[in-house]
GROMACS .gro file of C-alpha atoms in nm:
model
  367
    1UNK     CA    1   9.858   7.251  -0.970
    2UNK     CA    2   9.865   7.261  -1.350
    3UNK     CA    3  10.167   7.449  -1.483
    4UNK     CA    4  10.174   7.634  -1.812
    5UNK     CA    5  10.434   7.457  -2.027
    6UNK     CA    6  10.717   7.638  -2.199
    7UNK     CA    7  10.593   7.611  -2.557
    8UNK     CA    8  10.670   7.814  -2.865
    9UNK     CA    9  10.432   8.111  -2.899
   10UNK     CA   10  10.231   8.155  -3.217
   11UNK     CA   11  10.192   8.472  -3.419
   12UNK     CA   12   9.887   8.610  -3.595
   13UNK     CA   13   9.900   8.525  -3.966
   14UNK     CA   14   9.837   8.719  -4.287
   15UNK     CA   15   9.772   9.063  -4.141
   16UNK     CA   16   9.624   9.325  -4.377
   17UNK     CA   17   9.828   9.636  -4.452
   18UNK     CA   18   9.599   9.919  -4.564
   19UNK     CA   19   9.727  10.271  -4.626
   20UNK     CA   20   9.438  10.398  -4.414
   21UNK     CA   21   9.344  10.147  -4.142
   22UNK     CA   22   8.990  10.134  -4.012
   23UNK     CA   23   8.906  10.382  -3.737
   24UNK     CA   24   8.712  10.095  -3.582
   25UNK     CA   25   9.049   9.941  -3.494
   26UNK     CA   26   9.082  10.198  -3.217
   27UNK     CA   27   8.949  10.157  -2.865
   28UNK     CA   28   8.828  10.459  -2.672
   29UNK     CA   29   9.164  10.476  -2.496
   30UNK     CA   30   9.344  10.455  -2.832
   31UNK     CA   31   9.139  10.749  -2.964
   32UNK     CA   32   9.212  10.957  -2.655
   33UNK     CA   33   9.585  10.884  -2.691
   34UNK     CA   34   9.569  10.968  -3.062
   35UNK     CA   35   9.418  11.307  -2.985
   36UNK     CA   36   9.699  11.375  -2.739
   37UNK     CA   37   9.959  11.281  -3.002
   38UNK     CA   38   9.793  11.517  -3.247
   39UNK     CA   39   9.792  11.805  -2.999
   40UNK     CA   40   9.413  11.794  -2.953
   41UNK     CA   41   9.217  11.794  -2.627
   42UNK     CA   42   9.176  11.446  -2.482
   43UNK     CA   43   8.799  11.472  -2.476
   44UNK     CA   44   8.796  11.478  -2.856
   45UNK     CA   45   8.877  11.107  -2.847
   46UNK     CA   46   8.564  11.042  -2.641
   47UNK     CA   47   8.360  11.246  -2.888
   48UNK     CA   48   8.486  11.041  -3.183
   49UNK     CA   49   8.405  10.718  -2.997
   50UNK     CA   50   8.055  10.844  -2.925
   51UNK     CA   51   7.996  10.934  -3.289
   52UNK     CA   52   8.108  10.588  -3.398
   53UNK     CA   53   7.909  10.378  -3.154
   54UNK     CA   54   7.620  10.588  -3.018
   55UNK     CA   55   7.534  10.772  -3.339
   56UNK     CA   56   7.686  10.516  -3.577
   57UNK     CA   57   7.785  10.768  -3.846
   58UNK     CA   58   7.939  10.665  -4.179
   59UNK     CA   59   8.142  10.980  -4.246
   60UNK     CA   60   8.383  11.187  -4.040
   61UNK     CA   61   8.206  11.501  -4.169
   62UNK     CA   62   7.898  11.394  -3.970
   63UNK     CA   63   8.093  11.446  -3.647
   64UNK     CA   64   7.966  11.803  -3.625
   65UNK     CA   65   8.110  11.897  -3.285
   66UNK     CA   66   8.466  11.830  -3.407
   67UNK     CA   67   8.673  12.107  -3.567
   68UNK     CA   68   8.685  12.080  -3.945
   69UNK     CA   69   9.064  12.048  -3.930
   70UNK     CA   70   9.035  11.742  -3.703
   71UNK     CA   71   8.773  11.583  -3.925
   72UNK     CA   72   9.002  11.631  -4.224
   73UNK     CA   73   9.294  11.480  -4.036
   74UNK     CA   74   9.089  11.176  -3.939
   75UNK     CA   75   8.978  11.139  -4.300
   76UNK     CA   76   9.340  11.148  -4.418
   77UNK     CA   77   9.464  10.885  -4.173
   78UNK     CA   78   9.171  10.646  -4.119
   79UNK     CA   79   8.892  10.476  -4.308
   80UNK     CA   80   8.535  10.486  -4.183
   81UNK     CA   81   8.380  10.313  -4.483
   82UNK     CA   82   8.093  10.078  -4.388
   83UNK     CA   83   8.103   9.721  -4.510
   84UNK     CA   84   7.922   9.679  -4.840
   85UNK     CA   85   7.627   9.438  -4.822
   86UNK     CA   86   7.632   9.210  -5.128
   87UNK     CA   87   7.372   8.956  -5.016
   88UNK     CA   88   7.120   8.955  -4.733
   89UNK     CA   89   6.925   8.636  -4.669
   90UNK     CA   90   6.642   8.607  -4.417
   91UNK     CA   91   6.504   8.283  -4.281
   92UNK     CA   92   6.146   8.219  -4.179
   93UNK     CA   93   6.271   8.192  -3.818
   94UNK     CA   94   6.417   8.546  -3.832
   95UNK     CA   95   6.779   8.443  -3.882
   96UNK     CA   96   6.958   8.684  -4.117
   97UNK     CA   97   7.279   8.608  -4.305
   98UNK     CA   98   7.487   8.886  -4.458
   99UNK     CA   99   7.760   8.861  -4.720
  100UNK     CA  100   7.979   9.169  -4.680
  101UNK     CA  101   8.240   9.299  -4.924
  102UNK     CA  102   8.566   9.430  -4.779
  103UNK     CA  103   8.775   9.717  -4.915
  104UNK     CA  104   9.007   9.483  -5.105
  105UNK     CA  105   8.722   9.291  -5.266
  106UNK     CA  106   8.721   8.985  -5.041
  107UNK     CA  107   8.393   8.875  -4.886
  108UNK     CA  108   8.294   8.759  -4.537
  109UNK     CA  109   7.978   8.626  -4.372
  110UNK     CA  110   7.801   8.753  -4.062
  111UNK     CA  111   7.486   8.602  -3.912
  112UNK     CA  112   7.214   8.754  -3.692
  113UNK     CA  113   7.031   8.493  -3.484
  114UNK     CA  114   6.712   8.579  -3.299
  115UNK     CA  115   6.644   8.410  -2.966
  116UNK     CA  116   6.386   8.452  -2.692
  117UNK     CA  117   6.659   8.616  -2.481
  118UNK     CA  118   6.779   8.859  -2.748
  119UNK     CA  119   6.967   8.908  -3.073
  120UNK     CA  120   7.300   8.732  -3.120
  121UNK     CA  121   7.557   8.810  -3.390
  122UNK     CA  122   7.803   8.549  -3.515
  123UNK     CA  123   8.112   8.728  -3.646
  124UNK     CA  124   8.391   8.622  -3.881
  125UNK     CA  125   8.759   8.676  -3.798
  126UNK     CA  126   8.934   8.568  -4.119
  127UNK     CA  127   8.882   8.567  -4.495
  128UNK     CA  128   8.870   8.192  -4.536
  129UNK     CA  129   9.038   7.944  -4.305
  130UNK     CA  130   9.347   7.726  -4.313
  131UNK     CA  131   9.251   7.482  -4.034
  132UNK     CA  132   9.113   7.236  -4.289
  133UNK     CA  133   8.829   7.072  -4.096
  134UNK     CA  134   8.696   6.809  -4.333
  135UNK     CA  135   8.330   6.893  -4.265
  136UNK     CA  136   8.343   7.273  -4.307
  137UNK     CA  137   8.273   7.492  -4.611
  138UNK     CA  138   8.479   7.778  -4.467
  139UNK     CA  139   8.807   7.606  -4.547
  140UNK     CA  140   8.734   7.522  -4.911
  141UNK     CA  141   8.940   7.810  -5.054
  142UNK     CA  142   9.204   7.822  -4.784
  143UNK     CA  143   9.303   8.133  -4.588
  144UNK     CA  144   9.334   8.464  -4.773
  145UNK     CA  145   9.406   8.695  -4.480
  146UNK     CA  146   9.313   8.793  -4.126
  147UNK     CA  147   9.066   9.070  -4.057
  148UNK     CA  148   9.160   9.392  -3.886
  149UNK     CA  149   8.997   9.437  -3.547
  150UNK     CA  150   8.795   9.715  -3.709
  151UNK     CA  151   8.661   9.482  -3.978
  152UNK     CA  152   8.529   9.252  -3.706
  153UNK     CA  153   8.382   9.549  -3.515
  154UNK     CA  154   8.220   9.677  -3.836
  155UNK     CA  155   8.023   9.354  -3.873
  156UNK     CA  156   7.850   9.418  -3.541
  157UNK     CA  157   7.800   9.788  -3.620
  158UNK     CA  158   7.635   9.702  -3.952
  159UNK     CA  159   7.400   9.454  -3.787
  160UNK     CA  160   7.317   9.708  -3.516
  161UNK     CA  161   7.231   9.964  -3.784
  162UNK     CA  162   6.986   9.714  -3.934
  163UNK     CA  163   6.833   9.656  -3.590
  164UNK     CA  164   6.808  10.031  -3.528
  165UNK     CA  165   6.521  10.038  -3.778
  166UNK     CA  166   6.307   9.831  -3.537
  167UNK     CA  167   6.447   9.973  -3.211
  168UNK     CA  168   6.627   9.648  -3.129
  169UNK     CA  169   6.984   9.594  -3.019
  170UNK     CA  170   7.258   9.336  -3.041
  171UNK     CA  171   7.260   9.163  -2.703
  172UNK     CA  172   7.527   8.897  -2.749
  173UNK     CA  173   7.814   8.802  -2.978
  174UNK     CA  174   7.961   8.467  -3.075
  175UNK     CA  175   8.302   8.461  -3.242
  176UNK     CA  176   8.233   8.145  -3.439
  177UNK     CA  177   8.204   8.256  -3.801
  178UNK     CA  178   8.452   8.190  -4.080
  179UNK     CA  179   8.811   8.142  -3.964
  180UNK     CA  180   9.000   8.037  -3.652
  181UNK     CA  181   8.982   8.326  -3.402
  182UNK     CA  182   9.295   8.217  -3.217
  183UNK     CA  183   9.501   8.251  -3.536
  184UNK     CA  184   9.395   8.617  -3.540
  185UNK     CA  185   9.431   8.651  -3.166
  186UNK     CA  186   9.541   9.011  -3.107
  187UNK     CA  187   9.284   9.174  -3.341
  188UNK     CA  188   9.018   8.946  -3.190
  189UNK     CA  189   9.105   9.058  -2.837
  190UNK     CA  190   9.103   9.423  -2.948
  191UNK     CA  191   8.758   9.364  -3.101
  192UNK     CA  192   8.634   9.228  -2.769
  193UNK     CA  193   8.767   9.529  -2.577
  194UNK     CA  194   8.596   9.770  -2.819
  195UNK     CA  195   8.250   9.611  -2.829
  196UNK     CA  196   8.259   9.546  -2.454
  197UNK     CA  197   8.321   9.913  -2.363
  198UNK     CA  198   8.044  10.078  -2.160
  199UNK     CA  199   8.045  10.386  -2.384
  200UNK     CA  200   8.038  10.183  -2.704
  201UNK     CA  201   7.812   9.894  -2.801
  202UNK     CA  202   7.826   9.784  -2.436
  203UNK     CA  203   7.807   9.409  -2.499
  204UNK     CA  204   7.872   9.248  -2.161
  205UNK     CA  205   8.173   9.016  -2.136
  206UNK     CA  206   7.950   8.729  -2.027
  207UNK     CA  207   7.745   8.784  -2.342
  208UNK     CA  208   8.047   8.724  -2.567
  209UNK     CA  209   8.164   8.374  -2.660
  210UNK     CA  210   8.479   8.280  -2.849
  211UNK     CA  211   8.535   7.939  -3.004
  212UNK     CA  212   8.860   7.771  -3.108
  213UNK     CA  213   8.947   7.451  -3.289
  214UNK     CA  214   9.228   7.404  -3.037
  215UNK     CA  215   9.526   7.635  -3.095
  216UNK     CA  216   9.689   7.527  -2.769
  217UNK     CA  217   9.946   7.809  -2.718
  218UNK     CA  218   9.669   8.067  -2.752
  219UNK     CA  219   9.448   7.880  -2.505
  220UNK     CA  220   9.718   7.941  -2.244
  221UNK     CA  221   9.731   8.309  -2.347
  222UNK     CA  222   9.352   8.334  -2.323
  223UNK     CA  223   9.354   8.170  -1.980
  224UNK     CA  224   9.583   8.446  -1.853
  225UNK     CA  225   9.377   8.736  -1.993
  226UNK     CA  226   9.167   8.779  -1.676
  227UNK     CA  227   8.851   8.842  -1.877
  228UNK     CA  228   8.502   8.697  -1.826
  229UNK     CA  229   8.445   8.588  -2.188
  230UNK     CA  230   8.267   8.259  -2.250
  231UNK     CA  231   8.491   7.992  -2.402
  232UNK     CA  232   8.400   7.713  -2.643
  233UNK     CA  233   8.615   7.442  -2.800
  234UNK     CA  234   8.536   7.252  -3.120
  235UNK     CA  235   8.611   6.896  -3.014
  236UNK     CA  236   8.402   6.672  -3.244
  237UNK     CA  237   8.574   6.343  -3.148
  238UNK     CA  238   8.699   6.169  -2.833
  239UNK     CA  239   9.009   6.002  -2.985
  240UNK     CA  240   9.311   6.128  -3.174
  241UNK     CA  241   9.244   5.895  -3.467
  242UNK     CA  242   8.890   6.027  -3.518
  243UNK     CA  243   8.972   6.389  -3.445
  244UNK     CA  244   9.274   6.403  -3.677
  245UNK     CA  245   9.055   6.273  -3.959
  246UNK     CA  246   8.793   6.539  -3.894
  247UNK     CA  247   9.026   6.819  -3.782
  248UNK     CA  248   9.389   6.825  -3.908
  249UNK     CA  249   9.475   7.075  -3.632
  250UNK     CA  250   9.477   6.773  -3.401
  251UNK     CA  251   9.802   6.656  -3.563
  252UNK     CA  252   9.975   6.966  -3.428
  253UNK     CA  253   9.789   6.985  -3.097
  254UNK     CA  254   9.662   6.640  -3.002
  255UNK     CA  255   9.393   6.568  -2.747
  256UNK     CA  256   9.639   6.523  -2.461
  257UNK     CA  257   9.793   6.867  -2.525
  258UNK     CA  258   9.450   7.020  -2.575
  259UNK     CA  259   9.309   6.878  -2.251
  260UNK     CA  260   9.611   6.996  -2.051
  261UNK     CA  261   9.559   7.351  -2.180
  262UNK     CA  262   9.188   7.334  -2.095
  263UNK     CA  263   9.258   7.218  -1.741
  264UNK     CA  264   9.502   7.508  -1.708
  265UNK     CA  265   9.232   7.744  -1.840
  266UNK     CA  266   8.981   7.619  -1.586
  267UNK     CA  267   9.234   7.639  -1.304
  268UNK     CA  268   9.311   8.002  -1.392
  269UNK     CA  269   8.956   8.121  -1.456
  270UNK     CA  270   8.716   7.888  -1.278
  271UNK     CA  271   8.487   7.925  -1.578
  272UNK     CA  272   8.289   7.657  -1.753
  273UNK     CA  273   8.402   7.531  -2.094
  274UNK     CA  274   8.157   7.453  -2.373
  275UNK     CA  275   8.245   7.170  -2.608
  276UNK     CA  276   8.104   7.174  -2.959
  277UNK     CA  277   8.051   6.823  -3.088
  278UNK     CA  278   7.921   6.782  -3.442
  279UNK     CA  279   7.747   6.451  -3.503
  280UNK     CA  280   7.840   6.281  -3.830
  281UNK     CA  281   7.653   5.966  -3.929
  282UNK     CA  282   7.865   5.655  -3.879
  283UNK     CA  283   8.177   5.857  -3.789
  284UNK     CA  284   8.158   5.978  -3.428
  285UNK     CA  285   7.798   5.919  -3.318
  286UNK     CA  286   7.802   5.569  -3.167
  287UNK     CA  287   7.734   5.490  -2.802
  288UNK     CA  288   8.100   5.395  -2.752
  289UNK     CA  289   8.197   5.741  -2.880
  290UNK     CA  290   7.968   5.900  -2.622
  291UNK     CA  291   8.122   5.689  -2.344
  292UNK     CA  292   8.477   5.781  -2.451
  293UNK     CA  293   8.378   6.148  -2.467
  294UNK     CA  294   8.231   6.135  -2.117
  295UNK     CA  295   8.549   5.975  -1.982
  296UNK     CA  296   8.767   6.237  -2.153
  297UNK     CA  297   8.595   6.541  -2.002
  298UNK     CA  298   8.450   6.406  -1.676
  299UNK     CA  299   8.688   6.609  -1.457
  300UNK     CA  300   8.603   6.941  -1.620
  301UNK     CA  301   8.325   7.186  -1.542
  302UNK     CA  302   8.174   7.182  -1.887
  303UNK     CA  303   7.879   7.157  -2.120
  304UNK     CA  304   7.856   6.963  -2.446
  305UNK     CA  305   7.668   7.121  -2.732
  306UNK     CA  306   7.566   6.846  -2.975
  307UNK     CA  307   7.535   6.977  -3.329
  308UNK     CA  308   7.347   6.784  -3.600
  309UNK     CA  309   7.574   6.842  -3.899
  310UNK     CA  310   7.459   7.077  -4.177
  311UNK     CA  311   7.495   6.919  -4.520
  312UNK     CA  312   7.769   7.083  -4.725
  313UNK     CA  313   7.749   6.984  -5.094
  314UNK     CA  314   8.129   6.975  -5.126
  315UNK     CA  315   8.161   6.729  -4.835
  316UNK     CA  316   8.045   6.369  -4.801
  317UNK     CA  317   7.927   6.351  -4.441
  318UNK     CA  318   7.569   6.249  -4.370
  319UNK     CA  319   7.343   6.362  -4.092
  320UNK     CA  320   7.310   6.144  -3.783
  321UNK     CA  321   6.961   5.996  -3.751
  322UNK     CA  322   6.733   6.175  -3.506
  323UNK     CA  323   6.699   5.872  -3.275
  324UNK     CA  324   7.077   5.827  -3.268
  325UNK     CA  325   7.123   6.194  -3.174
  326UNK     CA  326   6.905   6.154  -2.868
  327UNK     CA  327   7.061   5.819  -2.779
  328UNK     CA  328   7.401   5.992  -2.779
  329UNK     CA  329   7.261   6.270  -2.562
  330UNK     CA  330   7.105   6.023  -2.318
  331UNK     CA  331   7.433   5.832  -2.287
  332UNK     CA  332   7.622   6.151  -2.197
  333UNK     CA  333   7.357   6.256  -1.947
  334UNK     CA  334   7.366   5.913  -1.780
  335UNK     CA  335   7.743   5.955  -1.738
  336UNK     CA  336   7.685   6.284  -1.555
  337UNK     CA  337   7.778   6.508  -1.848
  338UNK     CA  338   7.569   6.821  -1.901
  339UNK     CA  339   7.474   6.812  -2.270
  340UNK     CA  340   7.208   6.953  -2.501
  341UNK     CA  341   7.128   6.944  -2.872
  342UNK     CA  342   7.177   7.276  -3.048
  343UNK     CA  343   6.861   7.439  -3.176
  344UNK     CA  344   6.884   7.471  -3.554
  345UNK     CA  345   6.831   7.808  -3.718
  346UNK     CA  346   6.837   7.934  -4.075
  347UNK     CA  347   6.787   7.590  -4.229
  348UNK     CA  348   6.605   7.739  -4.530
  349UNK     CA  349   6.901   7.963  -4.621
  350UNK     CA  350   7.275   7.892  -4.667
  351UNK     CA  351   7.304   7.780  -4.306
  352UNK     CA  352   7.642   7.609  -4.298
  353UNK     CA  353   7.929   7.841  -4.211
  354UNK     CA  354   8.102   7.952  -4.532
  355UNK     CA  355   7.834   7.822  -4.768
  356UNK     CA  356   7.706   8.161  -4.878
  357UNK     CA  357   8.056   8.297  -4.937
  358UNK     CA  358   8.157   7.982  -5.127
  359UNK     CA  359   7.849   8.008  -5.351
  360UNK     CA  360   7.876   8.379  -5.421
  361UNK     CA  361   8.256   8.409  -5.449
  362UNK     CA  362   8.384   8.131  -5.673
  363UNK     CA  363   8.697   8.326  -5.757
  364UNK     CA  364   8.802   8.318  -5.390
  365UNK     CA  365   8.743   7.947  -5.334
  366UNK     CA  366   8.906   7.833  -5.655
  367UNK     CA  367   8.589   7.652  -5.760
   0.00000   0.00000   0.00000
């Protein structure tokens, strides 16, 4: 039996402090409790939730079945402002990338990806990132702040509004945009509870995936949540030497600590783990790397998602040759590891995570 170690807990960093927080921060249960605190009937909370997620209104005054006094009170205490779309890019394959402006002027990216099985939204959890992965554009300007739960929810609501025009719906969510979700853990979990609710956007738990670079204490927390969310880990290297060069987070939580937390996760949940493995030419893409990777994860129920690296102008990594990608894949498969190569989307737009924000917001990145 794998025991959860007694390790120092981590706290969410750089929380925003708005005078009027987003109403999208509130779950249905939160809204019902708020109505009770305000001396209103409990069902008013359900009505507000319905207006937000079934009718997707942008103004409290549009909630016509609420008393005017309640609408005014909501207006005084909460924000319902939609995210401002600064840039909208559309790829020939249907991928859409949005650059949204937040209330304090910072910008974030959200991506809509179209698949045969439905529409998937990749959401951002932080303004920037402090993890410092050497291959990622998201970290170029460092971390400015975490997002409120409501700012993450609003990304999905805005995409759903765009899909409403063609009678489509968001069918899945990946929490893999800018930032490290497990450094904004509590707002991220609140976001999941809100979008998962049957009376809201009703995104099934098994249609939501969260990815982490390996914040080990939060992996233990996530393992104990008793929730059927899909879980992915950005691994990118089979040894500490390689991984620390690519991902400085490995210096705090090395591979041994990471693997122990993942075995605990699997023991607690029984769920499969997805490993994201970016292939960088001459860095981590040799046959011996594939063999070491297979040995590292052979005892886990898992899948490896091989990712041909997107070129980021500010970084010096080169793309692994096509033949080498499939040699790496074949080596893993021969070792009994379930692996596939990620289908590329949006290659004719600013595809790499953080690229659009870095290009459009020089004052944030310090460029």
